Coordinates of C-alpha atoms in Angstrom, one line a residue:
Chain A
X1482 CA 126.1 82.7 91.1
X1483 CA 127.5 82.9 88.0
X1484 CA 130.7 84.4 88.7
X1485 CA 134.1 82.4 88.8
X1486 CA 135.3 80.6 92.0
X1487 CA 138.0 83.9 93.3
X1488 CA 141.5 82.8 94.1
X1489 CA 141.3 84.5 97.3
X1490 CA 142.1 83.0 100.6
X1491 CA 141.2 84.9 103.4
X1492 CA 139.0 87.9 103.7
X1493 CA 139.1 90.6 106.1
X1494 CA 136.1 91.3 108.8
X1495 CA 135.9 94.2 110.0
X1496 CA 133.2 93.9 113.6
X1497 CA 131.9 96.6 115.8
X1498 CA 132.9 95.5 119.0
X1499 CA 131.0 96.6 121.9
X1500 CA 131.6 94.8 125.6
X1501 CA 129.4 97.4 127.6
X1502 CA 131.8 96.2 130.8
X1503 CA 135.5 97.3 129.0
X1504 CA 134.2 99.8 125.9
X1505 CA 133.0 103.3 126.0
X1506 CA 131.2 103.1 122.3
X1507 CA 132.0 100.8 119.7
X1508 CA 134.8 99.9 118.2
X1509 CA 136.3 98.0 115.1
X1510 CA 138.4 94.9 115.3
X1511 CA 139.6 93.2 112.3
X1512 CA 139.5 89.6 111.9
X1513 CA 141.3 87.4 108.8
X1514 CA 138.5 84.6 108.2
X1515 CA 139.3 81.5 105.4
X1516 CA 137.3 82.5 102.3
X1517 CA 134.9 80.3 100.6
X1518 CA 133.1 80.9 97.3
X1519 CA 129.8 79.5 99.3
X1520 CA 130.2 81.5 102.1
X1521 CA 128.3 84.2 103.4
X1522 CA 128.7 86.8 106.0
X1523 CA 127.2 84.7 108.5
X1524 CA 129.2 81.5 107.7
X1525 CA 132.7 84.0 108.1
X1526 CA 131.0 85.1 111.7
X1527 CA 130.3 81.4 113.1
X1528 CA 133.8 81.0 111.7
X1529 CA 135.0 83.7 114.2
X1530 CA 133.1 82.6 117.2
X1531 CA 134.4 78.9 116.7
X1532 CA 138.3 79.9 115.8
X1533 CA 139.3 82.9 117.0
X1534 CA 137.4 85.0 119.4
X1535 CA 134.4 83.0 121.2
X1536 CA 133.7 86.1 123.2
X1537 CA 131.6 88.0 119.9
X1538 CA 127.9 88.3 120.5
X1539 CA 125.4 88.1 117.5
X1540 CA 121.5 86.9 116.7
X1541 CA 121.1 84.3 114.2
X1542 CA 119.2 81.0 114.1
X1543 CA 118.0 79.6 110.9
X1544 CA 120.3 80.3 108.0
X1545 CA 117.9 80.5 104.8
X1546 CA 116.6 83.8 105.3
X1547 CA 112.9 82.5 106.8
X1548 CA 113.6 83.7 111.1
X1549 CA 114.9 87.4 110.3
X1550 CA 117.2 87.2 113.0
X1551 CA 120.6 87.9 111.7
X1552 CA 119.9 91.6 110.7
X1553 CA 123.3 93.8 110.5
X1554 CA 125.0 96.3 108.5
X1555 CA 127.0 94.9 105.9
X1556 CA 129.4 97.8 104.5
X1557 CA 126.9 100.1 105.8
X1558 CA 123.5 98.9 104.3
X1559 CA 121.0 96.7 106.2
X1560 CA 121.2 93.2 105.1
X1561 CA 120.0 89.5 106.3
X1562 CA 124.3 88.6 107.0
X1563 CA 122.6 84.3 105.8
X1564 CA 122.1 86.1 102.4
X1565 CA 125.1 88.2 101.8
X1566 CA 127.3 86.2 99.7
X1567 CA 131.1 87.2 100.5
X1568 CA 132.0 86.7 96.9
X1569 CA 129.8 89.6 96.4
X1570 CA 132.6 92.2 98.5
X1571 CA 135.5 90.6 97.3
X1572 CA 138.2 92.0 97.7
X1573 CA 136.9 93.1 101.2
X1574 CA 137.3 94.1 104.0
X1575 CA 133.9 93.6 105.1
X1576 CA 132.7 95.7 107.6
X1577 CA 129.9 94.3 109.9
X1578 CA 128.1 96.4 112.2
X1579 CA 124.8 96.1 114.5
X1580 CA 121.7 97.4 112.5
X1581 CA 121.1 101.0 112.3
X1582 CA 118.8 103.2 114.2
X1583 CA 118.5 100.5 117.2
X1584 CA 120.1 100.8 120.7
X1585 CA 123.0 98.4 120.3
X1586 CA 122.9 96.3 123.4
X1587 CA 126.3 94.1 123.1
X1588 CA 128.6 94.0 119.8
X1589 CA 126.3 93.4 116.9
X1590 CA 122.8 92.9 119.1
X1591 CA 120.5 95.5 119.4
X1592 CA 118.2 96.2 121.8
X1593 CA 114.7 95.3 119.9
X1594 CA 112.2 96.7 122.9
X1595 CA 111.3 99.8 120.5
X1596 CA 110.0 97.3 117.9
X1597 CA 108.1 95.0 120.1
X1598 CA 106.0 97.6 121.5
X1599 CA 105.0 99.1 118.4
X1600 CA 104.1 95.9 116.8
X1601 CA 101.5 95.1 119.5
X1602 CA 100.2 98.5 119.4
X1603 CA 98.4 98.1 115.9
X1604 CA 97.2 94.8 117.1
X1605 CA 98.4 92.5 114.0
X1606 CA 95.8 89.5 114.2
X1607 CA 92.2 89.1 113.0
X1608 CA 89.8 91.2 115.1
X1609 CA 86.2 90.0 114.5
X1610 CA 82.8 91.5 116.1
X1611 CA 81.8 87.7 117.1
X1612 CA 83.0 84.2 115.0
X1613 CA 80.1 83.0 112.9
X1614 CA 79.4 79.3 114.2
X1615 CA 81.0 76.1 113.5
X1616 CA 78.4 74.9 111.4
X1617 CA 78.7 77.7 108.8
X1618 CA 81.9 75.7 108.0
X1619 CA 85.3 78.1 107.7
X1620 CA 86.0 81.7 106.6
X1621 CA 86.2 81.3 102.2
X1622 CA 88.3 83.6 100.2
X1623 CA 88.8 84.9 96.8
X1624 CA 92.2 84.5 95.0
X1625 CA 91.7 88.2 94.7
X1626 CA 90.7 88.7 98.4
X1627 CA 93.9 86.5 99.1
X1628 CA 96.2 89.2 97.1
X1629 CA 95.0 91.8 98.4
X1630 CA 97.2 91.4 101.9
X1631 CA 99.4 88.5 100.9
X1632 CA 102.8 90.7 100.3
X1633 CA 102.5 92.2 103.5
X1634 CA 101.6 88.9 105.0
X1635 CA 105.3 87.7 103.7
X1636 CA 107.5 90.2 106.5
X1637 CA 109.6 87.9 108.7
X1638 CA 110.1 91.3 110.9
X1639 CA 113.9 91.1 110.5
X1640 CA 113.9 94.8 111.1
X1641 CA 116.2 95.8 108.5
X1642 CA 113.7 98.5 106.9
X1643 CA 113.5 100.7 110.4
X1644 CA 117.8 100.1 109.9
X1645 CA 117.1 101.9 106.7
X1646 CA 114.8 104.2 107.5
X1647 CA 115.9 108.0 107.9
X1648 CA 112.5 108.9 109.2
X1649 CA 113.0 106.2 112.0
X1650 CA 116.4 107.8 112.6
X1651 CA 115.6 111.2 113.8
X1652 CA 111.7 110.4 115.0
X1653 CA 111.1 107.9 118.1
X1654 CA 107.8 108.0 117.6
X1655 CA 107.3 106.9 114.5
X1656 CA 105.5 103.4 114.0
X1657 CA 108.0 102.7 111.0
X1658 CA 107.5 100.9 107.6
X1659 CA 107.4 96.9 108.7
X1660 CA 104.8 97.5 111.5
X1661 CA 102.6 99.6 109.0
X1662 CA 102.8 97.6 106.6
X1663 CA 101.5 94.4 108.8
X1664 CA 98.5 97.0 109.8
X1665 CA 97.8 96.8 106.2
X1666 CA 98.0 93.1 105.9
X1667 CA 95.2 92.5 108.2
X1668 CA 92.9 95.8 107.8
X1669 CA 93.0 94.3 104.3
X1670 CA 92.1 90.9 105.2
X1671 CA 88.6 90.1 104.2
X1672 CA 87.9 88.2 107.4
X1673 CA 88.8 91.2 109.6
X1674 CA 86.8 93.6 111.2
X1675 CA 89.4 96.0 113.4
X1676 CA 90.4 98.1 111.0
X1677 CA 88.0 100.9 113.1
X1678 CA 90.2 99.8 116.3
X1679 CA 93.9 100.2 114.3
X1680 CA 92.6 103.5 112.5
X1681 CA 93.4 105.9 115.0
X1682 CA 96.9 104.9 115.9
X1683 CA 97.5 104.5 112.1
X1684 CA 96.2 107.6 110.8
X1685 CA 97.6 109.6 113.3
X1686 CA 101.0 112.0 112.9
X1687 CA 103.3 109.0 114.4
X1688 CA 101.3 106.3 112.5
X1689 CA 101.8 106.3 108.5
X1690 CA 102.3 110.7 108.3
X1691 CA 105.6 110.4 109.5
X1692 CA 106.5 109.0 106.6
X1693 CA 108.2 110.5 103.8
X1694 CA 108.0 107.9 100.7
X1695 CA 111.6 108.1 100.7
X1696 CA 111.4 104.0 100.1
X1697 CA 114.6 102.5 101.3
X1698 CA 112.3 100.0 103.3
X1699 CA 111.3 98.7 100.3
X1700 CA 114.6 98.5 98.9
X1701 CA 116.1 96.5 101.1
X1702 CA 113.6 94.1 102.5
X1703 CA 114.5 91.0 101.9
X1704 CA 111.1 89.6 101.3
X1705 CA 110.2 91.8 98.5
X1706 CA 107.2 93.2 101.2
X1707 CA 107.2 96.9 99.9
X1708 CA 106.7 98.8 103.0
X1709 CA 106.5 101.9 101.5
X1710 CA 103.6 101.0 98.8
X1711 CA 101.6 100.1 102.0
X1712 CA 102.0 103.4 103.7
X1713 CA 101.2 105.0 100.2
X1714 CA 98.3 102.8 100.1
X1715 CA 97.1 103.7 103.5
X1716 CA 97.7 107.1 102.9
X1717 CA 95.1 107.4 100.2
X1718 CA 92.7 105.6 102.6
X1719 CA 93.6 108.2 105.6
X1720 CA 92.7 111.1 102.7
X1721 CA 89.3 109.6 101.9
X1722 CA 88.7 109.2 104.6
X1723 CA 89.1 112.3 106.3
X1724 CA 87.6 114.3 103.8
X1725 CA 84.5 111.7 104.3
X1726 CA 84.5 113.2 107.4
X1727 CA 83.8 116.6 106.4
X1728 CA 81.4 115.8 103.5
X1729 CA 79.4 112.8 106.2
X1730 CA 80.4 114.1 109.6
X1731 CA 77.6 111.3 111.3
X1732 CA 78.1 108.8 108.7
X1733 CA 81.0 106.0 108.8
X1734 CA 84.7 107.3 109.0
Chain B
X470 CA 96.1 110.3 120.1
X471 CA 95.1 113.2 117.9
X472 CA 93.5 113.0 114.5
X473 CA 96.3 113.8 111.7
X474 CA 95.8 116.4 109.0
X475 CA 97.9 115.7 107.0
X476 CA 95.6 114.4 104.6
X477 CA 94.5 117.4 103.9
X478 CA 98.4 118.8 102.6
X479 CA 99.1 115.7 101.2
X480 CA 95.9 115.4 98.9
X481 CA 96.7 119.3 97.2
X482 CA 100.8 117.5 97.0
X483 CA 99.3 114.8 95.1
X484 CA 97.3 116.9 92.9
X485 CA 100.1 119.4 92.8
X486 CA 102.1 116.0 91.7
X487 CA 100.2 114.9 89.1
X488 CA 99.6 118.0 87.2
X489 CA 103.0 119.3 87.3
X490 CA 103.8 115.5 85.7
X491 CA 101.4 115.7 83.5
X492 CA 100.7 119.6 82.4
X493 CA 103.6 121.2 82.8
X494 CA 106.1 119.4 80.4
X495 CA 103.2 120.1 77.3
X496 CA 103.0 123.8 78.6
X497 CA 106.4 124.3 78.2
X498 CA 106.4 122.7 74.8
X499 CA 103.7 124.6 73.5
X500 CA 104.8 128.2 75.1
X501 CA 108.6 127.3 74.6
X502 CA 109.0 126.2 72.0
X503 CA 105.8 125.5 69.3
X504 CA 104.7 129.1 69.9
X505 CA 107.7 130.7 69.0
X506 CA 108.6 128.5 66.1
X507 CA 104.9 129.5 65.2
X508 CA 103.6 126.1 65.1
X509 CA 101.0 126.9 67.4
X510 CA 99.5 130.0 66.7
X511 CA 99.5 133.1 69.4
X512 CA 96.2 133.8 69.0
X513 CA 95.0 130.3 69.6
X514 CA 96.5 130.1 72.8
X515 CA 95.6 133.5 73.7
X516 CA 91.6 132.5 73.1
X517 CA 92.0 129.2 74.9
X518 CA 93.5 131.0 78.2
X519 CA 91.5 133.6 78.1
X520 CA 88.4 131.5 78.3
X521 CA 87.0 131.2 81.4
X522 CA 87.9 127.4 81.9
X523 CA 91.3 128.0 80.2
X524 CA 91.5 130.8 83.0
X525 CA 90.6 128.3 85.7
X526 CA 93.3 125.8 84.3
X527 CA 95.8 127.5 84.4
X528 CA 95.4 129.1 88.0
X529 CA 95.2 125.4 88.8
X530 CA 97.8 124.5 87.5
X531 CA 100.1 126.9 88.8
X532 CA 98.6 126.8 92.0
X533 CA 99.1 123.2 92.7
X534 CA 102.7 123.4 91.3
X535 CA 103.0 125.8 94.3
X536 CA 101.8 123.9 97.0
X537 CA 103.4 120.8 95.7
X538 CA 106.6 122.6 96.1
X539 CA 106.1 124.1 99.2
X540 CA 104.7 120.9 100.5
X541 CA 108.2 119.0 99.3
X542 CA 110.5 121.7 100.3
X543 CA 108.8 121.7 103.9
X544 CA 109.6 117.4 104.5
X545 CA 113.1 117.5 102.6
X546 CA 114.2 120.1 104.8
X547 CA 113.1 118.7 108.1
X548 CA 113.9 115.0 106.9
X549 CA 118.1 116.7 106.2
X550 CA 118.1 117.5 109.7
X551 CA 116.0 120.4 110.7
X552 CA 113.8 119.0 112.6
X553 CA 113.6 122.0 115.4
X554 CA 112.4 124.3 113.1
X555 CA 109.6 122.0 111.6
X556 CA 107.1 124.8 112.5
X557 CA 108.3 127.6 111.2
X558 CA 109.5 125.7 107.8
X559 CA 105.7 124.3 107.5
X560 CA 104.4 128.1 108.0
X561 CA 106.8 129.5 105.8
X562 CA 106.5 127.1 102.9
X563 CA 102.8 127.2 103.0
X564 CA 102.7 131.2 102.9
X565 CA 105.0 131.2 100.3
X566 CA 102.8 128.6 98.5
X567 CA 99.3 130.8 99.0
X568 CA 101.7 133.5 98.1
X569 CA 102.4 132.1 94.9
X570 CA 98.8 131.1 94.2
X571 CA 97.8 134.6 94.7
X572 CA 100.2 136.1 92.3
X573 CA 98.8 132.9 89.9
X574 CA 95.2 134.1 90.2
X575 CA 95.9 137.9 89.6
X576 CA 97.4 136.5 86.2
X577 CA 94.8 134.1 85.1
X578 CA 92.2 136.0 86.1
X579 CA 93.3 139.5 85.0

């Protein structure tokens, strides 16, 4: 923000190109875009589609950072392409790619299947043995009760920490660090009840011991979520929890 | 889907952890380098560690410092690439870890 409007006047792009119909793996095309101090990578890509090559494929819908779908590699780190200023890689070139660790499907859109499932599978909404009655009025909580989920409430599941995840990389199985982490935003919600339905996935080898606390999730989500202090956090619960089950083998888990 | 147990490696890492933060920067200090500039006398230390408690200290200490290694060793290795051989990494840096531990408790406790 505070640097000085660059004299530049075009920027190089450099795109992963993949039409599934004419290329064998992807490839890089470079593109000269018009530069502008206010521009970001996004802004230079809708350039592209509307001036030179209409034929590029990529996700993006609401430009401020909020939908999470405009996910890529920007010069090889995961990055929302609304919030990466161009200024910021001047002189370029910039090299776009699709996001990391993720099938790529056409140019830069991956194939998000993989995600989907897992996200279902530790049932991210409010699980409750029965709702209390109307009349009882509605579910109250603490500003304390509140905090205790509401980072992991903020993920907009843009994806970008499974792009930065090495664990991710080599192991299929692995839940990965967004869809733990909204596990942990609802088995610490005071009005839920499931977390005995998501433990088992959870605490299993796929669920939160994949994970190596290397914390590049947390590094570059954009919503400041911290993936990986949830699966720590988690991790600590998994450990009382099973040696509660030693010490009170018929007691609660 | 089966039961992890992890928790059970990871809870001796995290103890290893900590008192390899915490312990192990002040032992050096005081055998490294108060001791020998006689600071700290020899025979102090000598009474503390050879108290039983001292004695169990210590074997703790060195113990956990062990496994933590063994325990980091074994996920760096598999997480750089070697993920066939996850098994026999685990195995080997466990034994080496108990291997360690025993060599700690025939020193402490000698």
């Amino acid at each position: 923000m505070t640097q000085a409007p660059s004299d530049a006047t075009t920027i190089r792009l450099e795109i992963a190109r993949y039409r599934p119909e004419q290329d064998e793996r992807p490839v890089l095309e470079r593109y000269d875009v018009p530069y502008r101090h206010e521009w970001v990578v996004l802004d230079a890509l809708n350039y592209l589609k509307d001036h030179i090559d209409g034929t590029l494929s990529y996700r993006w819908s609401c430009r401020m950072g909020i939908c999470g779908s405009c996910g890529m590699m920007v010069n090889g780190v995961p990055k929302l392409t609304c919030s990466a200023f161009l200024r910021d890689y001047l002189p370029g070139p910039i090299r776009v790619e699709p996001m990391a660790n993720f099938p790529v499907e056409r140019d830069l859109v991956t194939v998000l299947d993989d995600f989907m499932e897992k996200f279902q599978a530790v049932k991210p909404w409010i699980i409750r043995d029965g709702e209390q009655p109307l009349e009882e009025g509605e579910y109250r909580q603490t500003p304390a009760q509140l905090a205790d989920f509401k980072q992991f409430s903020m993920c907009i599941n843009c994806m970008l920490c499974y792009a930065a995840c090495p664990v991710y990389q080599h192991e299929d199985e692995f839940l990965g660090p967004a869809v733990l982490a909204l596990a942990q935003r609802y088995n610490h919600d005071s009005r839920d009840q499931g977390k005995g339905e998501r433990q088992e996935l959870i605490w299993s080898d796929e669920g939160i011991w994949d994970c190596t606390f290397v914390g590049e999730c947390s590094a570059v989500c954009p919503k400041h979520v911290d993936p990986a202090g949830a699966i720590q956090q988690a991790k600590v619960e998994s450990t009382v929890g099973w040696y509660r089950s030693f010490l009170a083998p018929f007691g609660r888990g | 889907m089966r039961r992890s147990n992890e928790p059970l490696f990871w809870s001796l890492f995290s103890a290893g952890g900590v008192v390899t933060a915490l312990l192990v920067p002040a032992l050096i200090l005081v055998t490294g380098f108060l001791v020998p500039a006689e600071r700290v006398e020899f025979g102090r230390l000598e009474a503390i560690l050879s108290h039983p408690v001292g004695r169990l200290a210590l074997f703790g200490v060195a113990s956990l410092t062990f496994i933590h290694a063994a325990h980091r060793l074994r996920h760096v290795l598999v997480d750089m690439g070697l993920r066939r051989f996850r098994g026999p990494i685990a195995v080997a840096a466990y034994l080496a870890a108990i291997g360690g531990a025993a060599w700690a408790a025939t020193v402490a406790f000698a």
